[in-house]
Every structure is written in C-alpha cells, then in structure tokens.
C-alpha cells in the first residue's frame, strides 16, 4: 500500500460486494486514505467512488438502513443515522468511532443540525490534498484553521451550490460539481498522499472544541438561533487568531461531560 493508504482485502471491499451481486469474475479494491485528521462521510464515500465506480443502488443496498433514502433526494451526509454502521465498519475497515466523527450530527433530530450547511463547504487547499473536515460544514466557521483561507460554499467554476448528499450524481462523478461537472480535486494522485501532520490535527481539534463548547453553552441558555447567528463571533475570531482563545472557566465548567 502507498503511504497513507490502506488497501482492503477483496472480501472487505465494496467493489467485491458489487462483484458478488453481479457475479462478475473480477473486482476492484476499495482503498481508503487515513488522515490523522478525521475525514467526513462525504470524503470517505467520494474516495471510494473514485476508485470503485459503484452504482448508486449498490452503495445504498450495502451501506444504508432500509428506507433511509429516496430516489429524488438521496442521503443526507451530515448525519450518521441513515447508515448501517456495522455494514459500514465491515466493508470499510474503519472503526465506529472514526465513522461517527465523520458525521456532523448523529441524526436529523439533533438540535444543532441547523448549524450545519446542506451544501458542501470546503477549503480549496485542503481539497487539493483530498481532505475535507466536518468542521468546515458548520456555519460559524468561516476559514480553514490550517491554511487560514476562506471556505468555499459553491462550485468555483459555475458558482452553484454543491449538495452535501449521496445521490446518483455524486456516485457517478465524485469530487465533481453536479451542475457543471467541474472537479474540485484537480490532481487525483493527491489521494495517494497524506499531507496533514500532527500540528494541523491539533489546530483543527482546538477550533472544534471551541465551537462545541459555545454551541452547548448557547443552547443550554437558549441563546442559540436555529441558524447559529449567535455564534458569528467565532468566524470573526478566526479572522484575527490562528488558534482559538482559551475557553472561559465558566463556559468550560458548563460543558456536558
């Protein structure tokens, strides 16, 4: 395996599942890139699709809970609940904890779902390394904590919003805008490289903990609007600071264990 890539045995890859269903004599391995920083469901599935080119129906039948998707709307990748977690673990070789961290919320009933964009938000530099973080999907976050550049919230080519969903268009053209087919990943060989280091991971996690603390505090005292406008100061802080400021003791004390 290349550095940063684990190639799964044929019996555990989604490509092999497709082979068995279609009774074809050969299969393609499902490769998963492991970054020190947790990937998102969007990036995990995009990488799988780039290698395996599986039909949308096969992915749904293999990984989704019954009735978790509709033909016209697809699967919401902000939440973990549509996925059959045991099947996802079995066919990917990833742990339940990593897959859970790849989702923004556990279910559509989450009280913080309104903070999470329904469209892809990404750092252009991170994307060229094949990386996308769940933190980017949260509306209060304006910039990438690693590269300090503003997040894109639309296709750089046609300026259309890219749905943060698994649907037939996503399955057919991973990493591509469904409206103009522009690829947000310019160099596919980036998928064979691991670029983020431990320092980058710690920076990302520091902003994630900062956001989580204030989301809980604002929600507890009913100061959080559904769209998270009360947390706009976090994006403003990102414009001024590379690292988040220390969490006030009172706020840290009120965090849920």
PDB file of C-alpha atoms in Angstrom:
ATOM      1  CA  UNK A   1       0.000   0.000   0.000  1.00  0.00           C
ATOM      2  CA  UNK A   2       1.072   3.562  -0.666  1.00  0.00           C
ATOM      3  CA  UNK A   3       1.903   5.736   2.327  1.00  0.00           C
ATOM      4  CA  UNK A   4      -1.377   6.937   3.807  1.00  0.00           C
ATOM      5  CA  UNK A   5      -3.464   4.301   2.044  1.00  0.00           C
ATOM      6  CA  UNK A   6      -4.700   1.003   3.348  1.00  0.00           C
ATOM      7  CA  UNK A   7      -5.805  -1.402   0.679  1.00  0.00           C
ATOM      8  CA  UNK A   8      -8.518  -3.652   2.000  1.00  0.00           C
ATOM      9  CA  UNK A   9      -8.670  -7.333   1.209  1.00  0.00           C
ATOM     10  CA  UNK A  10     -11.101  -8.165  -1.638  1.00  0.00           C
ATOM     11  CA  UNK A  11     -13.526  -9.809   0.780  1.00  0.00           C
ATOM     12  CA  UNK A  12     -13.998  -6.498   2.659  1.00  0.00           C
ATOM     13  CA  UNK A  13     -14.142  -4.024  -0.213  1.00  0.00           C
ATOM     14  CA  UNK A  14     -17.340  -2.570  -1.603  1.00  0.00           C
ATOM     15  CA  UNK A  15     -16.027  -3.482  -5.033  1.00  0.00           C
ATOM     16  CA  UNK A  16     -16.172  -7.130  -4.032  1.00  0.00           C
ATOM     17  CA  UNK A  17     -19.737  -6.737  -2.802  1.00  0.00           C
ATOM     18  CA  UNK A  18     -20.674  -5.434  -6.226  1.00  0.00           C
ATOM     19  CA  UNK A  19     -18.821  -8.306  -7.877  1.00  0.00           C
ATOM     20  CA  UNK A  20     -20.702 -10.916  -5.845  1.00  0.00           C
ATOM     21  CA  UNK A  21     -24.063  -9.281  -6.564  1.00  0.00           C
ATOM     22  CA  UNK A  22     -23.421  -9.086 -10.296  1.00  0.00           C
ATOM     23  CA  UNK A  23     -21.488 -12.416 -10.439  1.00  0.00           C
ATOM     24  CA  UNK A  24     -18.595 -10.877 -12.332  1.00  0.00           C
ATOM     25  CA  UNK A  25     -15.213 -12.630 -12.397  1.00  0.00           C
ATOM     26  CA  UNK A  26     -13.126  -9.697 -11.125  1.00  0.00           C
ATOM     27  CA  UNK A  27     -13.368  -6.854  -8.644  1.00  0.00           C
ATOM     28  CA  UNK A  28     -11.659  -3.591  -7.774  1.00  0.00           C
ATOM     29  CA  UNK A  29     -10.198  -2.968  -4.358  1.00  0.00           C
ATOM     30  CA  UNK A  30     -11.696  -0.294  -2.187  1.00  0.00           C
ATOM     31  CA  UNK A  31      -8.862   1.911  -0.949  1.00  0.00           C
ATOM     32  CA  UNK A  32      -9.349   4.231   1.991  1.00  0.00           C
ATOM     33  CA  UNK A  33      -6.940   7.050   2.803  1.00  0.00           C
ATOM     34  CA  UNK A  34      -6.351   7.514   6.521  1.00  0.00           C
ATOM     35  CA  UNK A  35      -5.535  11.069   7.575  1.00  0.00           C
ATOM     36  CA  UNK A  36      -4.510  11.952  11.139  1.00  0.00           C
ATOM     37  CA  UNK A  37      -7.468  14.331  10.982  1.00  0.00           C
ATOM     38  CA  UNK A  38     -10.819  12.589  10.717  1.00  0.00           C
ATOM     39  CA  UNK A  39     -12.392  12.541   7.287  1.00  0.00           C
ATOM     40  CA  UNK A  40     -16.041  13.255   6.579  1.00  0.00           C
ATOM     41  CA  UNK A  41     -18.652  10.870   5.247  1.00  0.00           C
ATOM     42  CA  UNK A  42     -18.548  12.955   2.070  1.00  0.00           C
ATOM     43  CA  UNK A  43     -14.804  12.481   1.575  1.00  0.00           C
ATOM     44  CA  UNK A  44     -14.807   8.789   2.540  1.00  0.00           C
ATOM     45  CA  UNK A  45     -17.517   7.976   0.011  1.00  0.00           C
ATOM     46  CA  UNK A  46     -16.021  10.231  -2.666  1.00  0.00           C
ATOM     47  CA  UNK A  47     -12.702   8.395  -2.404  1.00  0.00           C
ATOM     48  CA  UNK A  48     -14.421   5.022  -2.543  1.00  0.00           C
ATOM     49  CA  UNK A  49     -16.333   6.036  -5.613  1.00  0.00           C
ATOM     50  CA  UNK A  50     -13.286   7.450  -7.351  1.00  0.00           C
ATOM     51  CA  UNK A  51     -11.648   4.012  -7.136  1.00  0.00           C
ATOM     52  CA  UNK A  52     -14.595   1.632  -7.376  1.00  0.00           C
ATOM     53  CA  UNK A  53     -17.167   3.412  -9.581  1.00  0.00           C
ATOM     54  CA  UNK A  54     -20.010   1.546  -7.901  1.00  0.00           C
ATOM     55  CA  UNK A  55     -23.633   2.073  -8.944  1.00  0.00           C
ATOM     56  CA  UNK A  56     -25.612   4.255  -6.581  1.00  0.00           C
ATOM     57  CA  UNK A  57     -28.055   1.408  -5.972  1.00  0.00           C
ATOM     58  CA  UNK A  58     -25.218  -0.857  -4.809  1.00  0.00           C
ATOM     59  CA  UNK A  59     -23.954   1.654  -2.262  1.00  0.00           C
ATOM     60  CA  UNK A  60     -27.457   2.164  -0.891  1.00  0.00           C
ATOM     61  CA  UNK A  61     -28.174  -1.564  -0.698  1.00  0.00           C
ATOM     62  CA  UNK A  62     -24.855  -2.243   1.036  1.00  0.00           C
ATOM     63  CA  UNK A  63     -24.468   0.628   3.487  1.00  0.00           C
ATOM     64  CA  UNK A  64     -27.854   2.193   4.155  1.00  0.00           C
ATOM     65  CA  UNK A  65     -30.590   1.383   6.592  1.00  0.00           C
ATOM     66  CA  UNK A  66     -33.892   0.330   4.967  1.00  0.00           C
ATOM     67  CA  UNK A  67     -35.949   3.314   3.803  1.00  0.00           C
ATOM     68  CA  UNK A  68     -33.079   5.683   4.615  1.00  0.00           C
ATOM     69  CA  UNK A  69     -33.021   7.182   1.133  1.00  0.00           C
ATOM     70  CA  UNK A  70     -35.363   8.386  -1.573  1.00  0.00           C
ATOM     71  CA  UNK A  71     -34.579   8.304  -5.312  1.00  0.00           C
ATOM     72  CA  UNK A  72     -35.002  12.058  -5.740  1.00  0.00           C
ATOM     73  CA  UNK A  73     -33.272  13.340  -2.594  1.00  0.00           C
ATOM     74  CA  UNK A  74     -30.561  10.794  -1.817  1.00  0.00           C
ATOM     75  CA  UNK A  75     -28.851  10.527   1.587  1.00  0.00           C
ATOM     76  CA  UNK A  76     -28.024  13.439   3.889  1.00  0.00           C
ATOM     77  CA  UNK A  77     -24.280  13.153   4.626  1.00  0.00           C
ATOM     78  CA  UNK A  78     -24.481  15.492   7.603  1.00  0.00           C
ATOM     79  CA  UNK A  79     -25.896  12.713   9.773  1.00  0.00           C
ATOM     80  CA  UNK A  80     -24.880   9.154  10.626  1.00  0.00           C
ATOM     81  CA  UNK A  81     -28.317   7.626  11.218  1.00  0.00           C
ATOM     82  CA  UNK A  82     -29.076   6.658   7.566  1.00  0.00           C
ATOM     83  CA  UNK A  83     -26.073   4.319   7.540  1.00  0.00           C
ATOM     84  CA  UNK A  84     -25.991   0.713   8.665  1.00  0.00           C
ATOM     85  CA  UNK A  85     -22.978   1.239  10.921  1.00  0.00           C
ATOM     86  CA  UNK A  86     -21.982  -2.429  11.273  1.00  0.00           C
ATOM     87  CA  UNK A  87     -22.006  -2.834   7.493  1.00  0.00           C
ATOM     88  CA  UNK A  88     -20.027   0.370   7.054  1.00  0.00           C
ATOM     89  CA  UNK A  89     -17.392  -0.881   9.522  1.00  0.00           C
ATOM     90  CA  UNK A  90     -17.251  -4.300   7.873  1.00  0.00           C
ATOM     91  CA  UNK A  91     -16.831  -3.076   4.309  1.00  0.00           C
ATOM     92  CA  UNK A  92     -14.515  -0.147   5.028  1.00  0.00           C
ATOM     93  CA  UNK A  93     -12.315  -1.487   7.797  1.00  0.00           C
ATOM     94  CA  UNK A  94     -12.741   1.849   9.611  1.00  0.00           C
ATOM     95  CA  UNK A  95     -13.700   1.970  13.273  1.00  0.00           C
ATOM     96  CA  UNK A  96     -17.116   3.003  14.559  1.00  0.00           C
ATOM     97  CA  UNK A  97     -15.510   5.969  16.334  1.00  0.00           C
ATOM     98  CA  UNK A  98     -13.896   7.250  13.146  1.00  0.00           C
ATOM     99  CA  UNK A  99     -17.135   6.884  11.183  1.00  0.00           C
ATOM    100  CA  UNK A 100     -19.072   8.631  13.953  1.00  0.00           C
ATOM    101  CA  UNK A 101     -16.602  11.532  13.886  1.00  0.00           C
ATOM    102  CA  UNK A 102     -17.022  11.715  10.097  1.00  0.00           C
ATOM    103  CA  UNK A 103     -20.650  12.821  10.557  1.00  0.00           C
ATOM    104  CA  UNK A 104     -21.627  16.305  11.731  1.00  0.00           C
ATOM    105  CA  UNK A 105     -24.606  15.053  13.781  1.00  0.00           C
ATOM    106  CA  UNK A 106     -25.905  11.690  14.904  1.00  0.00           C
ATOM    107  CA  UNK A 107     -29.415  12.101  13.452  1.00  0.00           C
ATOM    108  CA  UNK A 108     -31.846  14.518  11.858  1.00  0.00           C
ATOM    109  CA  UNK A 109     -33.324  15.113  15.328  1.00  0.00           C
ATOM    110  CA  UNK A 110     -30.117  16.742  16.542  1.00  0.00           C
ATOM    111  CA  UNK A 111     -30.654  20.217  17.924  1.00  0.00           C
ATOM    112  CA  UNK A 112     -27.509  21.504  16.219  1.00  0.00           C
ATOM    113  CA  UNK A 113     -28.384  20.294  12.711  1.00  0.00           C
ATOM    114  CA  UNK A 114     -29.454  23.815  11.801  1.00  0.00           C
ATOM    115  CA  UNK A 115     -25.837  24.930  12.221  1.00  0.00           C
ATOM    116  CA  UNK A 116     -24.649  22.512   9.544  1.00  0.00           C
ATOM    117  CA  UNK A 117     -24.785  23.540   5.899  1.00  0.00           C
ATOM    118  CA  UNK A 118     -26.764  21.394   3.473  1.00  0.00           C
ATOM    119  CA  UNK A 119     -24.203  22.286   0.791  1.00  0.00           C
ATOM    120  CA  UNK A 120     -20.512  21.460   0.566  1.00  0.00           C
ATOM    121  CA  UNK A 121     -18.205  23.975   2.268  1.00  0.00           C
ATOM    122  CA  UNK A 122     -14.523  23.356   1.688  1.00  0.00           C
ATOM    123  CA  UNK A 123     -11.004  24.709   1.845  1.00  0.00           C
ATOM    124  CA  UNK A 124      -9.593  24.804  -1.688  1.00  0.00           C
ATOM    125  CA  UNK A 125      -6.081  23.957  -0.444  1.00  0.00           C
ATOM    126  CA  UNK A 126      -7.251  21.037   1.700  1.00  0.00           C
ATOM    127  CA  UNK A 127      -9.368  19.740  -1.162  1.00  0.00           C
ATOM    128  CA  UNK A 128      -6.313  19.553  -3.414  1.00  0.00           C
ATOM    129  CA  UNK A 129      -4.891  17.154  -0.819  1.00  0.00           C
ATOM    130  CA  UNK A 130      -8.087  15.099  -0.911  1.00  0.00           C
ATOM    131  CA  UNK A 131      -9.115  16.267   2.558  1.00  0.00           C
ATOM    132  CA  UNK A 132     -12.398  17.624   3.890  1.00  0.00           C
ATOM    133  CA  UNK A 133     -13.249  18.208   7.584  1.00  0.00           C
ATOM    134  CA  UNK A 134     -16.636  18.036   9.290  1.00  0.00           C
ATOM    135  CA  UNK A 135     -15.777  21.339  10.980  1.00  0.00           C
ATOM    136  CA  UNK A 136     -15.999  23.067   7.580  1.00  0.00           C
ATOM    137  CA  UNK A 137     -19.727  22.299   7.353  1.00  0.00           C
ATOM    138  CA  UNK A 138     -20.616  24.334  10.437  1.00  0.00           C
ATOM    139  CA  UNK A 139     -21.881  27.821   9.566  1.00  0.00           C
ATOM    140  CA  UNK A 140     -19.974  29.721  12.309  1.00  0.00           C
ATOM    141  CA  UNK A 141     -16.652  28.529  10.816  1.00  0.00           C
ATOM    142  CA  UNK A 142     -15.560  30.914   8.060  1.00  0.00           C
ATOM    143  CA  UNK A 143     -11.972  29.846   7.393  1.00  0.00           C
ATOM    144  CA  UNK A 144      -9.772  26.773   7.294  1.00  0.00           C
ATOM    145  CA  UNK A 145      -7.851  26.620  10.614  1.00  0.00           C
ATOM    146  CA  UNK A 146      -4.877  25.060   8.802  1.00  0.00           C
ATOM    147  CA  UNK A 147      -4.446  27.322   5.760  1.00  0.00           C
ATOM    148  CA  UNK A 148      -6.276  30.443   7.052  1.00  0.00           C
ATOM    149  CA  UNK A 149      -8.226  30.926   3.822  1.00  0.00           C
ATOM    150  CA  UNK A 150     -11.971  31.462   3.463  1.00  0.00           C
ATOM    151  CA  UNK A 151     -14.056  28.381   2.859  1.00  0.00           C
ATOM    152  CA  UNK A 152     -15.794  27.970  -0.484  1.00  0.00           C
ATOM    153  CA  UNK A 153     -19.552  27.399  -0.297  1.00  0.00           C
ATOM    154  CA  UNK A 154     -20.151  26.921  -4.024  1.00  0.00           C
ATOM    155  CA  UNK A 155     -18.539  25.484  -7.125  1.00  0.00           C
ATOM    156  CA  UNK A 156     -15.545  27.679  -8.095  1.00  0.00           C
ATOM    157  CA  UNK A 157     -16.472  27.287 -11.780  1.00  0.00           C
ATOM    158  CA  UNK A 158     -20.232  27.826 -12.027  1.00  0.00           C
ATOM    159  CA  UNK A 159     -20.904  29.259  -8.532  1.00  0.00           C
ATOM    160  CA  UNK A 160     -23.724  26.745  -7.955  1.00  0.00           C
ATOM    161  CA  UNK A 161     -24.208  25.104  -4.574  1.00  0.00           C
ATOM    162  CA  UNK A 162     -22.981  21.502  -4.337  1.00  0.00           C
ATOM    163  CA  UNK A 163     -25.449  19.375  -2.299  1.00  0.00           C
ATOM    164  CA  UNK A 164     -23.911  17.661   0.722  1.00  0.00           C
ATOM    165  CA  UNK A 165     -25.674  14.436  -0.141  1.00  0.00           C
ATOM    166  CA  UNK A 166     -25.036  10.980  -1.511  1.00  0.00           C
ATOM    167  CA  UNK A 167     -27.152  10.734  -4.648  1.00  0.00           C
ATOM    168  CA  UNK A 168     -26.844   9.295  -8.183  1.00  0.00           C
ATOM    169  CA  UNK A 169     -24.916  12.351  -9.375  1.00  0.00           C
ATOM    170  CA  UNK A 170     -22.419  12.047  -6.515  1.00  0.00           C
ATOM    171  CA  UNK A 171     -21.981   8.328  -7.212  1.00  0.00           C
ATOM    172  CA  UNK A 172     -21.391   8.910 -10.926  1.00  0.00           C
ATOM    173  CA  UNK A 173     -18.965  11.833 -10.539  1.00  0.00           C
ATOM    174  CA  UNK A 174     -17.310  12.022  -7.088  1.00  0.00           C
ATOM    175  CA  UNK A 175     -15.453  15.260  -6.329  1.00  0.00           C
ATOM    176  CA  UNK A 176     -17.368  16.954  -9.161  1.00  0.00           C
ATOM    177  CA  UNK A 177     -19.991  19.688  -9.224  1.00  0.00           C
ATOM    178  CA  UNK A 178     -23.308  18.089 -10.251  1.00  0.00           C
ATOM    179  CA  UNK A 179     -24.229  21.193 -12.247  1.00  0.00           C
ATOM    180  CA  UNK A 180     -21.162  21.753 -14.456  1.00  0.00           C
ATOM    181  CA  UNK A 181     -19.037  18.606 -13.799  1.00  0.00           C
ATOM    182  CA  UNK A 182     -16.098  20.748 -12.629  1.00  0.00           C
ATOM    183  CA  UNK A 183     -13.833  18.668 -10.356  1.00  0.00           C
ATOM    184  CA  UNK A 184     -12.902  20.286  -7.056  1.00  0.00           C
ATOM    185  CA  UNK A 185      -9.995  17.807  -6.889  1.00  0.00           C
ATOM    186  CA  UNK A 186      -7.579  18.901  -9.625  1.00  0.00           C
ATOM    187  CA  UNK A 187      -4.964  16.164  -9.173  1.00  0.00           C
ATOM    188  CA  UNK A 188      -6.319  12.674  -8.362  1.00  0.00           C
ATOM    189  CA  UNK A 189      -2.826  11.461  -7.402  1.00  0.00           C
ATOM    190  CA  UNK A 190      -3.309  13.505  -4.206  1.00  0.00           C
ATOM    191  CA  UNK A 191      -5.437  10.613  -2.977  1.00  0.00           C
ATOM    192  CA  UNK A 192      -2.228   8.581  -2.631  1.00  0.00           C
ATOM    193  CA  UNK A 193      -0.614  11.135  -0.335  1.00  0.00           C
ATOM    194  CA  UNK A 194      -1.061  12.047   3.304  1.00  0.00           C
ATOM    195  CA  UNK A 195      -0.262  15.708   3.828  1.00  0.00           C
ATOM    196  CA  UNK A 196      -1.612  16.825   7.192  1.00  0.00           C
ATOM    197  CA  UNK A 197       0.618  16.475  10.229  1.00  0.00           C
ATOM    198  CA  UNK A 198       0.010  16.305  13.960  1.00  0.00           C
ATOM    199  CA  UNK A 199       0.191  20.088  14.381  1.00  0.00           C
ATOM    200  CA  UNK A 200      -2.527  20.562  11.769  1.00  0.00           C
ATOM    201  CA  UNK A 201      -4.672  17.987  13.559  1.00  0.00           C
ATOM    202  CA  UNK A 202      -4.286  19.767  16.899  1.00  0.00           C
ATOM    203  CA  UNK A 203      -5.205  23.124  15.357  1.00  0.00           C
ATOM    204  CA  UNK A 204      -8.329  21.666  13.785  1.00  0.00           C
ATOM    205  CA  UNK A 205      -9.357  19.962  17.024  1.00  0.00           C
ATOM    206  CA  UNK A 206      -8.778  23.133  19.061  1.00  0.00           C
ATOM    207  CA  UNK A 207     -11.304  25.080  16.942  1.00  0.00           C
ATOM    208  CA  UNK A 208     -13.677  22.111  17.048  1.00  0.00           C
ATOM    209  CA  UNK A 209     -13.580  22.024  20.862  1.00  0.00           C
ATOM    210  CA  UNK A 210     -14.041  25.801  20.982  1.00  0.00           C
ATOM    211  CA  UNK A 211     -17.097  25.613  18.739  1.00  0.00           C
ATOM    212  CA  UNK A 212     -18.559  22.643  20.649  1.00  0.00           C
ATOM    213  CA  UNK A 213     -18.195  24.436  23.985  1.00  0.00           C
ATOM    214  CA  UNK A 214     -20.066  27.540  22.878  1.00  0.00           C
ATOM    215  CA  UNK A 215     -22.716  25.582  20.975  1.00  0.00           C
ATOM    216  CA  UNK A 216     -23.521  23.697  24.181  1.00  0.00           C
ATOM    217  CA  UNK A 217     -23.421  26.820  26.331  1.00  0.00           C
ATOM    218  CA  UNK A 218     -25.606  28.911  24.000  1.00  0.00           C
ATOM    219  CA  UNK A 219     -28.046  26.047  23.502  1.00  0.00           C
ATOM    220  CA  UNK A 220     -28.337  25.427  27.232  1.00  0.00           C
ATOM    221  CA  UNK A 221     -29.294  29.034  27.886  1.00  0.00           C
ATOM    222  CA  UNK A 222     -31.478  29.316  24.767  1.00  0.00           C
ATOM    223  CA  UNK A 223     -29.281  31.931  23.154  1.00  0.00           C
ATOM    224  CA  UNK A 224     -28.663  29.901  20.014  1.00  0.00           C
ATOM    225  CA  UNK A 225     -30.771  30.607  16.929  1.00  0.00           C
ATOM    226  CA  UNK A 226     -31.563  27.742  14.587  1.00  0.00           C
ATOM    227  CA  UNK A 227     -29.099  29.062  12.003  1.00  0.00           C
ATOM    228  CA  UNK A 228     -26.384  29.763  14.573  1.00  0.00           C
ATOM    229  CA  UNK A 229     -26.261  33.532  14.070  1.00  0.00           C
ATOM    230  CA  UNK A 230     -25.424  33.950  17.757  1.00  0.00           C
ATOM    231  CA  UNK A 231     -22.096  32.234  17.117  1.00  0.00           C
ATOM    232  CA  UNK A 232     -20.909  34.587  14.399  1.00  0.00           C
ATOM    233  CA  UNK A 233     -18.166  35.855  16.702  1.00  0.00           C
ATOM    234  CA  UNK A 234     -16.301  32.565  16.165  1.00  0.00           C
ATOM    235  CA  UNK A 235     -15.775  33.351  12.489  1.00  0.00           C
ATOM    236  CA  UNK A 236     -14.673  36.862  13.439  1.00  0.00           C
ATOM    237  CA  UNK A 237     -12.106  35.401  15.835  1.00  0.00           C
ATOM    238  CA  UNK A 238     -10.771  33.237  13.026  1.00  0.00           C
ATOM    239  CA  UNK A 239     -10.002  36.401  11.076  1.00  0.00           C
ATOM    240  CA  UNK A 240      -7.814  37.613  13.948  1.00  0.00           C
ATOM    241  CA  UNK A 241      -6.308  34.488  15.516  1.00  0.00           C
ATOM    242  CA  UNK A 242      -4.553  31.342  14.311  1.00  0.00           C
ATOM    243  CA  UNK A 243      -5.558  29.477  17.472  1.00  0.00           C
ATOM    244  CA  UNK A 244      -8.832  29.866  19.422  1.00  0.00           C
ATOM    245  CA  UNK A 245      -8.608  31.829  22.664  1.00  0.00           C
ATOM    246  CA  UNK A 246      -8.760  29.957  25.972  1.00  0.00           C
ATOM    247  CA  UNK A 247     -12.236  28.812  26.949  1.00  0.00           C
ATOM    248  CA  UNK A 248     -13.508  30.832  29.936  1.00  0.00           C
ATOM    249  CA  UNK A 249     -13.613  28.661  33.070  1.00  0.00           C
ATOM    250  CA  UNK A 250     -17.361  29.227  33.484  1.00  0.00           C
ATOM    251  CA  UNK A 251     -18.071  28.026  29.952  1.00  0.00           C
ATOM    252  CA  UNK A 252     -15.733  25.050  30.314  1.00  0.00           C
ATOM    253  CA  UNK A 253     -17.389  24.113  33.602  1.00  0.00           C
ATOM    254  CA  UNK A 254     -20.815  24.059  31.954  1.00  0.00           C
ATOM    255  CA  UNK A 255     -19.724  21.704  29.174  1.00  0.00           C
ATOM    256  CA  UNK A 256     -21.581  18.436  29.097  1.00  0.00           C
ATOM    257  CA  UNK A 257     -19.303  15.547  30.175  1.00  0.00           C
TER     258      UNK A 257
END
